[in-house]
Coordinates of C-alpha atoms in Angstrom, one line a residue:
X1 CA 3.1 -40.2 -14.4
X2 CA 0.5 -37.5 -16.1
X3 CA -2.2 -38.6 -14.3
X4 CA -0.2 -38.5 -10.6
X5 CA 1.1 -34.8 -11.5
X6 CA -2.8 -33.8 -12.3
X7 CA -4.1 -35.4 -9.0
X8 CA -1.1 -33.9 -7.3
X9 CA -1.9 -30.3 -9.3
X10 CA -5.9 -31.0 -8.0
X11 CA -4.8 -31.7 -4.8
X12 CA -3.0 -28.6 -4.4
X13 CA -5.6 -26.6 -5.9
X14 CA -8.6 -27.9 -3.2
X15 CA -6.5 -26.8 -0.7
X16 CA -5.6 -23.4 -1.8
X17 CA -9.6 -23.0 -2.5
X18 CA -10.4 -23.8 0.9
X19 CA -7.3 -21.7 2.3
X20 CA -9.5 -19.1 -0.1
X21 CA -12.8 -20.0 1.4
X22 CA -11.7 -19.5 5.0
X23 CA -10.2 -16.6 4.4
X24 CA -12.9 -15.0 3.0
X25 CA -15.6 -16.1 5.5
X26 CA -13.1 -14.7 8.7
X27 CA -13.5 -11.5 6.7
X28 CA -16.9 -11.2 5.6
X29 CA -19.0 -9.3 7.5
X30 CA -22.5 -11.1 7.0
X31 CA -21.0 -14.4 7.4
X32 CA -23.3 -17.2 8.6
X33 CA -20.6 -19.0 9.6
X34 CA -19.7 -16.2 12.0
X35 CA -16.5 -15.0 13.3
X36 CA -13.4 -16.9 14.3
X37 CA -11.1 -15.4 17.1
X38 CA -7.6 -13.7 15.8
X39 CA -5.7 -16.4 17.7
X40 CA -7.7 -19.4 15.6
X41 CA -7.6 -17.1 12.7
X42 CA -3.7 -17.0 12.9
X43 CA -3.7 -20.5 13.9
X44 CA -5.6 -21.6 10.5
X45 CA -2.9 -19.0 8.7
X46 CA -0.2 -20.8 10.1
X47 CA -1.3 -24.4 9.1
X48 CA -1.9 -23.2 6.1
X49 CA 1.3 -21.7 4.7
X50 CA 3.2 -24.9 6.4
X51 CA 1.1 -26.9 4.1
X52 CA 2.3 -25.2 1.2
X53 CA 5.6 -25.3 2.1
X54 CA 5.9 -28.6 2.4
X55 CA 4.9 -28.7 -1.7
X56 CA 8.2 -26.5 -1.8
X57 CA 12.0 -27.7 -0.7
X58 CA 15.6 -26.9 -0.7
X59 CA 16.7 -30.3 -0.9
X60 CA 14.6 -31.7 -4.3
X61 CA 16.2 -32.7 -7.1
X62 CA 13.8 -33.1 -9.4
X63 CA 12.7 -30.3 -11.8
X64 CA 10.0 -31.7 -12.6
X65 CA 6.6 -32.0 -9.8
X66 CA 7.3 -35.2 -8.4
X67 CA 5.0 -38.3 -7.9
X68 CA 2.3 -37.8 -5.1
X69 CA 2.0 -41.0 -3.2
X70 CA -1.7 -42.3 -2.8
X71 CA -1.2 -42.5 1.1
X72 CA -3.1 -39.3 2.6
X73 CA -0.3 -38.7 5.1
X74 CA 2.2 -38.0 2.4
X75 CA 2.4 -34.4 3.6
X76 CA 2.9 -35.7 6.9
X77 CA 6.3 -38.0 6.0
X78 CA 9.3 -36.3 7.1
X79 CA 10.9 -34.0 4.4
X80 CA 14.3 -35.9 4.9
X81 CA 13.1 -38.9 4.5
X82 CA 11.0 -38.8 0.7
X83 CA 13.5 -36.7 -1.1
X84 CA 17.0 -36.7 -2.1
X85 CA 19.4 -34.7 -0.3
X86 CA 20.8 -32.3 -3.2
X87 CA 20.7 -28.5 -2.3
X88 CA 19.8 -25.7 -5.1
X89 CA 21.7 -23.0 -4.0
X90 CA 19.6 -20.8 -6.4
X91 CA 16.8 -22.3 -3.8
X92 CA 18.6 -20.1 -0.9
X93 CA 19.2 -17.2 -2.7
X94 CA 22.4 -17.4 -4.6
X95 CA 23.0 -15.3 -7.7
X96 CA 23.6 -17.7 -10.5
X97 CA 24.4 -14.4 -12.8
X98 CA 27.3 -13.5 -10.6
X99 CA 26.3 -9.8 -10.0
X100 CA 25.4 -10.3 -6.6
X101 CA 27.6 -11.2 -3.8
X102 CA 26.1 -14.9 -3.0
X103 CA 28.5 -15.9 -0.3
X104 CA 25.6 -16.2 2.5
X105 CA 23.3 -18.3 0.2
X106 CA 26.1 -20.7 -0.4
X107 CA 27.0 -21.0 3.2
X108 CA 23.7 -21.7 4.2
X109 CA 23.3 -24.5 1.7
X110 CA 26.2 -26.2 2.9
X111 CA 25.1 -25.7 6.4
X112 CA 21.8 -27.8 5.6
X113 CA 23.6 -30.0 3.5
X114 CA 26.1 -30.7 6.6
X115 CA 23.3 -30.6 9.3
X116 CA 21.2 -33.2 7.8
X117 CA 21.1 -36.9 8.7
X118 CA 23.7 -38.9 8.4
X119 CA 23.7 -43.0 7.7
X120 CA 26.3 -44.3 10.4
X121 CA 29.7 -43.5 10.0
X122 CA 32.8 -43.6 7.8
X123 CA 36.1 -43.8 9.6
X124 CA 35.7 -43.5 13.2
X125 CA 34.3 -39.9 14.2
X126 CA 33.1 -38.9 10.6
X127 CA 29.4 -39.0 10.1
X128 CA 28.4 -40.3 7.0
X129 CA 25.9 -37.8 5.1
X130 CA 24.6 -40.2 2.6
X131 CA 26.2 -38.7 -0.9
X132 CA 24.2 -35.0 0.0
X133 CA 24.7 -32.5 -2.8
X134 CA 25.8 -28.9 -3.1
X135 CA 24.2 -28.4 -6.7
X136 CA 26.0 -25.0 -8.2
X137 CA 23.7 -25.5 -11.5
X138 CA 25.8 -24.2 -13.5
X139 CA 26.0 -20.8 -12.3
X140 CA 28.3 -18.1 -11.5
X141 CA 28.6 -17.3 -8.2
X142 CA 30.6 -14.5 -6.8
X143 CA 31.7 -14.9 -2.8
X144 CA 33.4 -12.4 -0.9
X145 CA 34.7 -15.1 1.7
X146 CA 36.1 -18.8 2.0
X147 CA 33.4 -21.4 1.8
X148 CA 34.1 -23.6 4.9
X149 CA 32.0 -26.8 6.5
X150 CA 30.6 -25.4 9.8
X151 CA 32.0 -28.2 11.3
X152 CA 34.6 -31.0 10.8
X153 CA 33.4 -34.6 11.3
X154 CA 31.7 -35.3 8.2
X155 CA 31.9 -37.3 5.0
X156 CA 30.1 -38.1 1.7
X157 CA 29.4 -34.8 0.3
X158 CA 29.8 -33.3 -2.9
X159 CA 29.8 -30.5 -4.6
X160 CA 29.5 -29.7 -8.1
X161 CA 28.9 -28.0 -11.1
X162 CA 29.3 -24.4 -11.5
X163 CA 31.8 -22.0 -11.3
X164 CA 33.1 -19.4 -8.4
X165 CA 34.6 -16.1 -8.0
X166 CA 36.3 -14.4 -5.8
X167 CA 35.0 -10.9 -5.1
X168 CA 37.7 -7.7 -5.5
X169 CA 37.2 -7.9 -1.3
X170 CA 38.0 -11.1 -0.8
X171 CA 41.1 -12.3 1.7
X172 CA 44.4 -12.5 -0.2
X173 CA 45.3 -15.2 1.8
X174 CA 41.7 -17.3 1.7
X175 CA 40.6 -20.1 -0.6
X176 CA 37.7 -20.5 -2.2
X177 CA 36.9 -23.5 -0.7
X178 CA 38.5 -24.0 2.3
X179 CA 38.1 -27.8 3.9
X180 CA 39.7 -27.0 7.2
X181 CA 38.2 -27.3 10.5
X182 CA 37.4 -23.1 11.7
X183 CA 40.7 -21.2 12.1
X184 CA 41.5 -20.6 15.6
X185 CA 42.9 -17.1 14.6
X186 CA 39.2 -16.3 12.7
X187 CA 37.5 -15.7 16.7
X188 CA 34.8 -14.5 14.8
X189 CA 33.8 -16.6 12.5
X190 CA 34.0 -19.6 15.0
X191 CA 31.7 -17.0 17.3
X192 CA 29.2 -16.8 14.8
X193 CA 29.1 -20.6 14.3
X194 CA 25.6 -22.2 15.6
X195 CA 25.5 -24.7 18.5
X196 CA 23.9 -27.3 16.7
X197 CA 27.6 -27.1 14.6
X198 CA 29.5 -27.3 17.5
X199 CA 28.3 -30.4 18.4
X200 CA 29.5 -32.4 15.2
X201 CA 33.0 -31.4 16.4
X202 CA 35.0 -34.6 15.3
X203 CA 36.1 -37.3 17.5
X204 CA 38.4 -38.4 14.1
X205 CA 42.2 -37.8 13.5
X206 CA 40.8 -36.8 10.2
X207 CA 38.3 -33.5 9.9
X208 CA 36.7 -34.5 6.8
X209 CA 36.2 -38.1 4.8
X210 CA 35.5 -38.2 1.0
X211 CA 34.6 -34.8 0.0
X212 CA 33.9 -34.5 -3.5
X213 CA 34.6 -31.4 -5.6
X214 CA 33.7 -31.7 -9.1
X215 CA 33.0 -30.1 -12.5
X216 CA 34.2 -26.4 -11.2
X217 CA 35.5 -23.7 -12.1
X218 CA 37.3 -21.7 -9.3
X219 CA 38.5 -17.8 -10.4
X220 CA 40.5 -16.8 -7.4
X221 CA 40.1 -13.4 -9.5
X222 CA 44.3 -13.2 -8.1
X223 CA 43.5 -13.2 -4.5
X224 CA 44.6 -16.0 -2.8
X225 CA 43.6 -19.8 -4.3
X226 CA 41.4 -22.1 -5.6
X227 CA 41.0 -24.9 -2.8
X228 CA 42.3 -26.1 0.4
X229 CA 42.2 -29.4 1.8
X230 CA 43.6 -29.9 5.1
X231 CA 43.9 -33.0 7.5
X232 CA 41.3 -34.6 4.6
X233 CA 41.0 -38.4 4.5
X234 CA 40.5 -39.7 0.7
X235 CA 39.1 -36.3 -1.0
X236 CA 38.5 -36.0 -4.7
X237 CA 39.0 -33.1 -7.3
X238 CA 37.5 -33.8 -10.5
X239 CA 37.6 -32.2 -13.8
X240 CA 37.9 -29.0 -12.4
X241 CA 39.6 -25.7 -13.8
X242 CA 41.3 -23.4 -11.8
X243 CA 42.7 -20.1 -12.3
X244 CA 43.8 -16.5 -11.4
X245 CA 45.4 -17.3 -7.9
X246 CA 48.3 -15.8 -6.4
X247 CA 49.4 -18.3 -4.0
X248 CA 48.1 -21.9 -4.3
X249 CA 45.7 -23.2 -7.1
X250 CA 45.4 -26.3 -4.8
X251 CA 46.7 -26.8 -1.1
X252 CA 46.6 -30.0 0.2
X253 CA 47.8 -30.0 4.1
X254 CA 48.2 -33.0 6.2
X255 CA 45.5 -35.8 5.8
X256 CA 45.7 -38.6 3.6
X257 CA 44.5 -39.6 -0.2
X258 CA 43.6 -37.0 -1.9
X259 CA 43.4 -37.5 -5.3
X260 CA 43.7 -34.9 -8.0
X261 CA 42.4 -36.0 -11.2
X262 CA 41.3 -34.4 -14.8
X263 CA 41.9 -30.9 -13.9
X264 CA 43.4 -28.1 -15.1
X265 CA 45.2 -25.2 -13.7
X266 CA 47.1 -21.8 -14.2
X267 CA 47.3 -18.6 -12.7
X268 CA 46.9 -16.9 -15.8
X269 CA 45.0 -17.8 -18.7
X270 CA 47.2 -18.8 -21.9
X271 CA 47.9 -21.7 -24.4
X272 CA 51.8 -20.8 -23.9
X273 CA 54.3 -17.8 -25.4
X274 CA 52.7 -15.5 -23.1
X275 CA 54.9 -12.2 -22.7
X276 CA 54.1 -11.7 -19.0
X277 CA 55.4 -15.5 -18.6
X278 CA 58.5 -14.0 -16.5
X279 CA 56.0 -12.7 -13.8
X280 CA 54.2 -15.6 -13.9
X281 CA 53.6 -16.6 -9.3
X282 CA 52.4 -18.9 -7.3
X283 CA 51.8 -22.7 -6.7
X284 CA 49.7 -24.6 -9.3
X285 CA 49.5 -27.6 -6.4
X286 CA 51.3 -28.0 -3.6
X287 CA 51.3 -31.5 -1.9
X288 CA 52.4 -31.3 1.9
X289 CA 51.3 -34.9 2.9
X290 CA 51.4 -38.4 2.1
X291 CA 49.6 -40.6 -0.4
X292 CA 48.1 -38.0 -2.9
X293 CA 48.0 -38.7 -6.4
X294 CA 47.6 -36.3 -9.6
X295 CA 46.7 -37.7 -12.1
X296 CA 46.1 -36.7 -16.5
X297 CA 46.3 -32.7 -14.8
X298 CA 47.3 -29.9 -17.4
X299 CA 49.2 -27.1 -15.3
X300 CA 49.6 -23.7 -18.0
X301 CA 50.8 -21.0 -15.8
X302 CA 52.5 -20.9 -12.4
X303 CA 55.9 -20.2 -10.9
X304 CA 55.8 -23.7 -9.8
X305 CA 54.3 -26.5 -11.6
X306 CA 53.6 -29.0 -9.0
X307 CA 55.0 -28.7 -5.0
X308 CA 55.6 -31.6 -3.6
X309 CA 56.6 -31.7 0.3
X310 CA 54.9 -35.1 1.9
X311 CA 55.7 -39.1 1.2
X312 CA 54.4 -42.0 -1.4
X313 CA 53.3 -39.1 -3.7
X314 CA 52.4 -40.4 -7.5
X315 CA 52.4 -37.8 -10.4
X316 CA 51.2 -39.3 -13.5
X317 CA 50.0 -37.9 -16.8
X318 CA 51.3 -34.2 -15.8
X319 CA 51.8 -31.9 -18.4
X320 CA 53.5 -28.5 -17.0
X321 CA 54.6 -25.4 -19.2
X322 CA 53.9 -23.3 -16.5
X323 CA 57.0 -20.4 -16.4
X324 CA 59.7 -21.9 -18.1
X325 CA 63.1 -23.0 -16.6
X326 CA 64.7 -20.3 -18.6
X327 CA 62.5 -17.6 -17.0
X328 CA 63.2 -19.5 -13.3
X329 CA 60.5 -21.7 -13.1
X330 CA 60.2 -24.9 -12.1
X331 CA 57.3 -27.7 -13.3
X332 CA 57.8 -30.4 -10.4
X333 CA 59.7 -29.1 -7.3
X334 CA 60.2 -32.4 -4.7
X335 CA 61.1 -30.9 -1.5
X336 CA 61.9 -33.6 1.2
X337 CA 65.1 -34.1 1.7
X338 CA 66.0 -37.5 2.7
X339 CA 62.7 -39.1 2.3
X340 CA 61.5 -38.1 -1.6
X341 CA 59.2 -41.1 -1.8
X342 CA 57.8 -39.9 -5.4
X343 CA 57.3 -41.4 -8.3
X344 CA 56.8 -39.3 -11.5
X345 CA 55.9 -41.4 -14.9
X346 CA 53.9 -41.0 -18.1
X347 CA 54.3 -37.2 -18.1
X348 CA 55.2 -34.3 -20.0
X349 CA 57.8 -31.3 -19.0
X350 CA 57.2 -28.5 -21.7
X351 CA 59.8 -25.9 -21.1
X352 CA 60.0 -26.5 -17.5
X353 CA 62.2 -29.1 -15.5
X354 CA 62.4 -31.1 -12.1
X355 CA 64.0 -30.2 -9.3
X356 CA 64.4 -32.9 -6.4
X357 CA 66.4 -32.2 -3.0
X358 CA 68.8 -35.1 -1.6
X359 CA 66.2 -37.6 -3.1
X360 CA 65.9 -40.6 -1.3
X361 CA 63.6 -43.7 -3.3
X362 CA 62.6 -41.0 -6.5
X363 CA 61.4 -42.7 -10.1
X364 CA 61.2 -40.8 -12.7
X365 CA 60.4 -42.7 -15.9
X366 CA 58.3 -42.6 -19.4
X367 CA 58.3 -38.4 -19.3
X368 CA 58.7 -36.2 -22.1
X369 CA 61.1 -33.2 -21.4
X370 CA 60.9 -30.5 -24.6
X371 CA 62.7 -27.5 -25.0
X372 CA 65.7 -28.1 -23.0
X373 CA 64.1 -29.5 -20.0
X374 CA 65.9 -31.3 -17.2
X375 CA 66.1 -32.6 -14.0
X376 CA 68.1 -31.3 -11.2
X377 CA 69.4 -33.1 -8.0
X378 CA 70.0 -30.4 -5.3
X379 CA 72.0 -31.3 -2.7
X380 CA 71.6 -30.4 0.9
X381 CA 73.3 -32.9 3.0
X382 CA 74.8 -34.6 0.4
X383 CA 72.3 -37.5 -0.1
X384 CA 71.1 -39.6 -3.0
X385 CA 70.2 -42.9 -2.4
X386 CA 67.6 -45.1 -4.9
X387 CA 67.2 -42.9 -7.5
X388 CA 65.6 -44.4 -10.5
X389 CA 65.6 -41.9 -14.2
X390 CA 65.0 -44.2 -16.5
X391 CA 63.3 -44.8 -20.3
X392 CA 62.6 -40.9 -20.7
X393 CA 62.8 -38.4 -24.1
X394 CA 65.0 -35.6 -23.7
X395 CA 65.2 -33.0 -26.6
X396 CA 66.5 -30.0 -26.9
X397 CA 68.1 -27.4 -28.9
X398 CA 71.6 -28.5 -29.2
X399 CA 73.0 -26.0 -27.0
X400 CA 74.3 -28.3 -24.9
X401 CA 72.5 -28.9 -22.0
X402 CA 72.5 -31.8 -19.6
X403 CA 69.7 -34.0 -19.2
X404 CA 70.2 -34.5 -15.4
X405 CA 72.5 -32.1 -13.7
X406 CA 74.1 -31.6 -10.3
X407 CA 73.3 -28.6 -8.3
X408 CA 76.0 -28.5 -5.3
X409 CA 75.7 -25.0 -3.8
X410 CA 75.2 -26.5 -0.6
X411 CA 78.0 -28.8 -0.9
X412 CA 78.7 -32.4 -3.1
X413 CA 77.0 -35.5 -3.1
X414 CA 79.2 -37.3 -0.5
X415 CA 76.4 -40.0 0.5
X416 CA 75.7 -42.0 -3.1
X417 CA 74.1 -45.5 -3.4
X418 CA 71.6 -47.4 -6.0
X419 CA 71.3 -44.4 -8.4
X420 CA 70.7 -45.0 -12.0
X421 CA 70.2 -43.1 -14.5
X422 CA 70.4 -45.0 -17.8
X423 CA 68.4 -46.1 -20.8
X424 CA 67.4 -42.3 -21.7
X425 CA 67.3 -41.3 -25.5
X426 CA 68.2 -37.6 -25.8
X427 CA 68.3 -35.4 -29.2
X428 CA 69.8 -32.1 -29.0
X429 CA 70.9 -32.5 -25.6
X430 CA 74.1 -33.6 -23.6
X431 CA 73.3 -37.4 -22.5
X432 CA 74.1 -37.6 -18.9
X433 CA 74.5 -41.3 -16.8
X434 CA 75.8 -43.5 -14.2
X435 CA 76.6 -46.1 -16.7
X436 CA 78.8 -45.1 -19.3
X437 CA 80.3 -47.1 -22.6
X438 CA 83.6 -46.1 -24.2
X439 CA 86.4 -48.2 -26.1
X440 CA 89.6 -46.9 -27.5
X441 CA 92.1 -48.5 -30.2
X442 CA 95.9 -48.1 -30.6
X443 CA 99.6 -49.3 -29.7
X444 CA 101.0 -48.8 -26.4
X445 CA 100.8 -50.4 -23.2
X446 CA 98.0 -48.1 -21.5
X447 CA 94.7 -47.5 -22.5
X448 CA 92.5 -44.6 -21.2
X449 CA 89.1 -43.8 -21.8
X450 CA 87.6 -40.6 -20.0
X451 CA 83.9 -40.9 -19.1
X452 CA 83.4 -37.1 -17.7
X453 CA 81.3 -35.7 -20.8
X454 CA 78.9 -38.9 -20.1
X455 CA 79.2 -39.8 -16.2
X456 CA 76.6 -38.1 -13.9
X457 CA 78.8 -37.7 -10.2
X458 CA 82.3 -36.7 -11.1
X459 CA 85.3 -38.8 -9.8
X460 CA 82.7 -41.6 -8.6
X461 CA 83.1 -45.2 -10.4
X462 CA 81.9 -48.2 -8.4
X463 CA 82.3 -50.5 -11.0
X464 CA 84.0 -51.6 -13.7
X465 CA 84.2 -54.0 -16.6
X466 CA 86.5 -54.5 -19.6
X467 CA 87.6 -56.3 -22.6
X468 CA 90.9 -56.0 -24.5
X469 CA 91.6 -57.8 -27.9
X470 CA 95.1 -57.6 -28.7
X471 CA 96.1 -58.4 -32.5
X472 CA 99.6 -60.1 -33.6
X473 CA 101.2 -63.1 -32.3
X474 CA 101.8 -61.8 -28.6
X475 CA 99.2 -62.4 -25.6
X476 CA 100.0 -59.5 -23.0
X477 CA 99.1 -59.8 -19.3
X478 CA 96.6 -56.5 -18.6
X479 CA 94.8 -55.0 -15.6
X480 CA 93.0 -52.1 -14.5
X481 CA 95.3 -49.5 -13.3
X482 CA 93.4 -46.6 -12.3
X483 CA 89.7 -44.9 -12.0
X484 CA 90.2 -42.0 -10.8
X485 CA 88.4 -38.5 -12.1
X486 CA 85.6 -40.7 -14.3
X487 CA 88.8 -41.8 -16.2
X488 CA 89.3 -45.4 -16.7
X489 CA 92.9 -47.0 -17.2
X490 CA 94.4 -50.2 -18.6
X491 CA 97.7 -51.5 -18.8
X492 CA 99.4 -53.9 -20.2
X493 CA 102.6 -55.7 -19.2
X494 CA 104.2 -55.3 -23.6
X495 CA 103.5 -52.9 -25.8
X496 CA 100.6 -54.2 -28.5
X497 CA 97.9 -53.4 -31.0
X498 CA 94.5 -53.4 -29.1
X499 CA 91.0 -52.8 -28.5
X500 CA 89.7 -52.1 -25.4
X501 CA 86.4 -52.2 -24.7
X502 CA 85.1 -50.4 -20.9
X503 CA 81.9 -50.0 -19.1
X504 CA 81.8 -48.0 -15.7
X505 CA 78.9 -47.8 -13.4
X506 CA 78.5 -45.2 -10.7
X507 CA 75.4 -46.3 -8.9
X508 CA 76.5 -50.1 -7.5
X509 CA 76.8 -50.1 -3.8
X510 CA 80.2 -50.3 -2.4

């Protein structure tokens, strides 16, 4: 390797000498050689500094000189195809310090990046750019604008490492990194697009395929949000750390798979008790399509934890004490009535509950709800149908708040079926459920045993199963005689010494 870096560093070196030596001999004026026209002489200039700059690119990854090959045509071989396609921003200008606005620098990095070769295709209609590279190197780059493709139909990029901020300009309404095919209401910025972008317009459903953002930090500096993905097709957002927006720390729009993995987020930065927590705004994510997943993500200040407005959504490893319920916040909001489709395990509500409208096929299990947390079934037409809380921790401050709780502003739950809510250990908390246990013991010939404090739905049993042991010589004939109001009664036909023994279920199907 020492040697091939020498005989590259001699190589080099010859040429700039005879770069020197013609140089000098155009210019002297006793020159046997004698002098060359100014068209030849700025023909030989030109060769020249193309040579040289072919020693020099954008797209190199190594920091050290690499390998010369022993071919003589090396400096011949296309650029694209004898080096690896990861872009330097600090090799286009950008301010790694973050004093200087480096919003053009950045752009035109991603603008090679995207406008190099592809290697066939992903999905139909998205070119395939081989893995390229936007390298932040661990700068700090301030923009004063959204960094957007210049054109939708491409896939396999990433890029990584470094953070971004928003400049005290920048759009209250823009995101730092916006992957969304050109706004049709910014007519300038799709103006000032080149034609060689216009013409990887996609063909795809999809504007974008497996775009990779990783090891960031986005400061949205409390205009506007982190990042946007829109109409994506399997994006990834990895171990990134997001903060100081006012409206979304992540917007996901449309698309399909985008996964959301290791980050963390909060509009403001704290470790929790923080006084301004009642003015704590905006959306840490907000989900408005199908199929994403967040997974082991850490959400520490927001109005809203997690938004959630699409299908077949999977939340897992979440820890939210964004604004707590108690200030009006809300960790996980699910807001598709009638088709929920979410499924919410292995996390961790600190402070800060779950709201879900008329959930249709919800699971909610294995979660950790502290300091009075719970869960909330809004109604809007009435609607709960497979509803799954089971196996969570409740715990609380014995002030007596429900786990799970009804809110019915809109109007009751008049549409019920397969809901259950059962097997959840609670401390400091009122235990709510559609199954409910109760026995009573006395002399008589009716029995009652009122469910209300423990039954979720009130005046709703669908099923129900007893046992009565009478004591003393007689053997009464009993039945059930009544369930209505969550209150459960048995008679008997003499009056006798008994237990009875009751379990009610609200969530069988009629």
């Amino acid at each position: 390797m020492e040697a091939t870096v020498a005989g590259k560093a001699l190589i080099f070196s010859m040429l700039m000498g005879l770069a020197s030596f013609i140089v000098i001999h155009v210019n002297g004026e006793h020159s046997p050689v004698g002098r060359f026209s100014g068209d030849h002489y700025h023909d030989q200039i030109r060769k020249m500094q193309a040579l040289r700059s072919s020693f020099v690119r954008h797209d190199s990854v190594s920091l050290a000189p690499p390998s010369i090959s022993p071919s003589p045509s090396y400096a011949q071989q296309p650029p694209a195809a004898t080096s690896p396609r990861v872009y330097h921003v600090t090799s286009y200008g950008a301010d790694p310090t973050g004093r200087e606005d480096s919003t053009e620098a950045l752009l035109r990095a991603i603008s090679d990046a995207v406008q190099g070769p592809s290697a066939g295709s992903l999905i139909e209609g998205i070119q395939n750019l081989g893995g390229a590279q936007i390298n932040l190197e661990g700068g700090n780059y301030l923009i004063s604008r959204p960094l957007r493709l210049p054109a939708s139909g491409v896939g396999n990029l990433k890029i990584h490492g470094g953070t971004l901020r928003a400049s005290d300009d920048f759009p209250t309404d823009g995101y730092l990194i916006d992957l969304s095919a050109s706004s049709t209401s910014n007519m300038e910025e799709k103006r000032e697009r080149s034609k060689d972008s216009q013409q990887l317009s996609s063909s795809s459903p999809y504007s974008y395929e497996y775009i990779t953002l990783r090891d960031l930090m986005l400061d949205s500096n409390y205009r506007g949000g982190g990042a946007a993905v829109i109409n994506s097709l399997r994006t990834s957002i990895d171990n990134c750390y997001i903060t100081h927006f006012t409206t979304n720390g992540i917007l996901v729009r449309g698309g399909h798979e985008t996964y959301i993995r290791n980050s963390f987020l909060g509009q403001h930065i704290t470790a929790g008790g923080d006084h301004g927590e009642r003015n704590f705004s905006g959306t840490a994510i907000s989900l408005m399509g199908n199929d994403n997943a967040v997974t082991d993500v850490v959400i520490f200040s927001a109005a809203i934890g997690i938004m959630v407005s699409g299908q077949a959504n999977i939340l897992s490893g979440v820890h939210c004490y964004n604004k707590a319920t108690g200030f009006g916040g809300t960790g996980i909001y699910l807001k598709l009535p009638g088709l929920t489709q979410t499924r919410i395990v292995n996390s961790y509500l600190d402070y800060t509950g779950i709201v879900a409208e008329d959930p249709v096929q919800l699971h909610i299990s294995n979660t950790f709800f502290l300091g009075d947390a719970y869960i909330v079934l809004k109604s809007i037409n009435g609607v709960a149908h497979a509803v799954n809380i089971v196996d969570n921790m409740f715990c609380g401050f014995d002030k007596g708040v429900e786990i799970v709780q009804l809110d019915q502003t809109n109007g009751p739950f008049k549409d019920i079926e397969q809901v259950v809510v059962d097997r959840n250990n609670v401390r400091g908390m009122n235990i709510k459920s559609t199954v409910a246990r109760g026995s009573v013991n006395g002399k008589g010939n009716s029995w009652v045993v009122d469910f209300n404090h423990v039954l979720l739905f009130p005046n709703l049993i669908r099923n129900v199963q007893y046992s009565l042991s009478a004591t003393g010589s007689q053997f009464p004939n009993h039945a059930l005689r009544n369930i209505s109001d969550n209150r459960v009664e048995i008679q008997t036909d003499l009056d006798v010494p008994a237990s009875v023994y009751v379990t009610a279920d609200q969530g069988m199907l009629t």
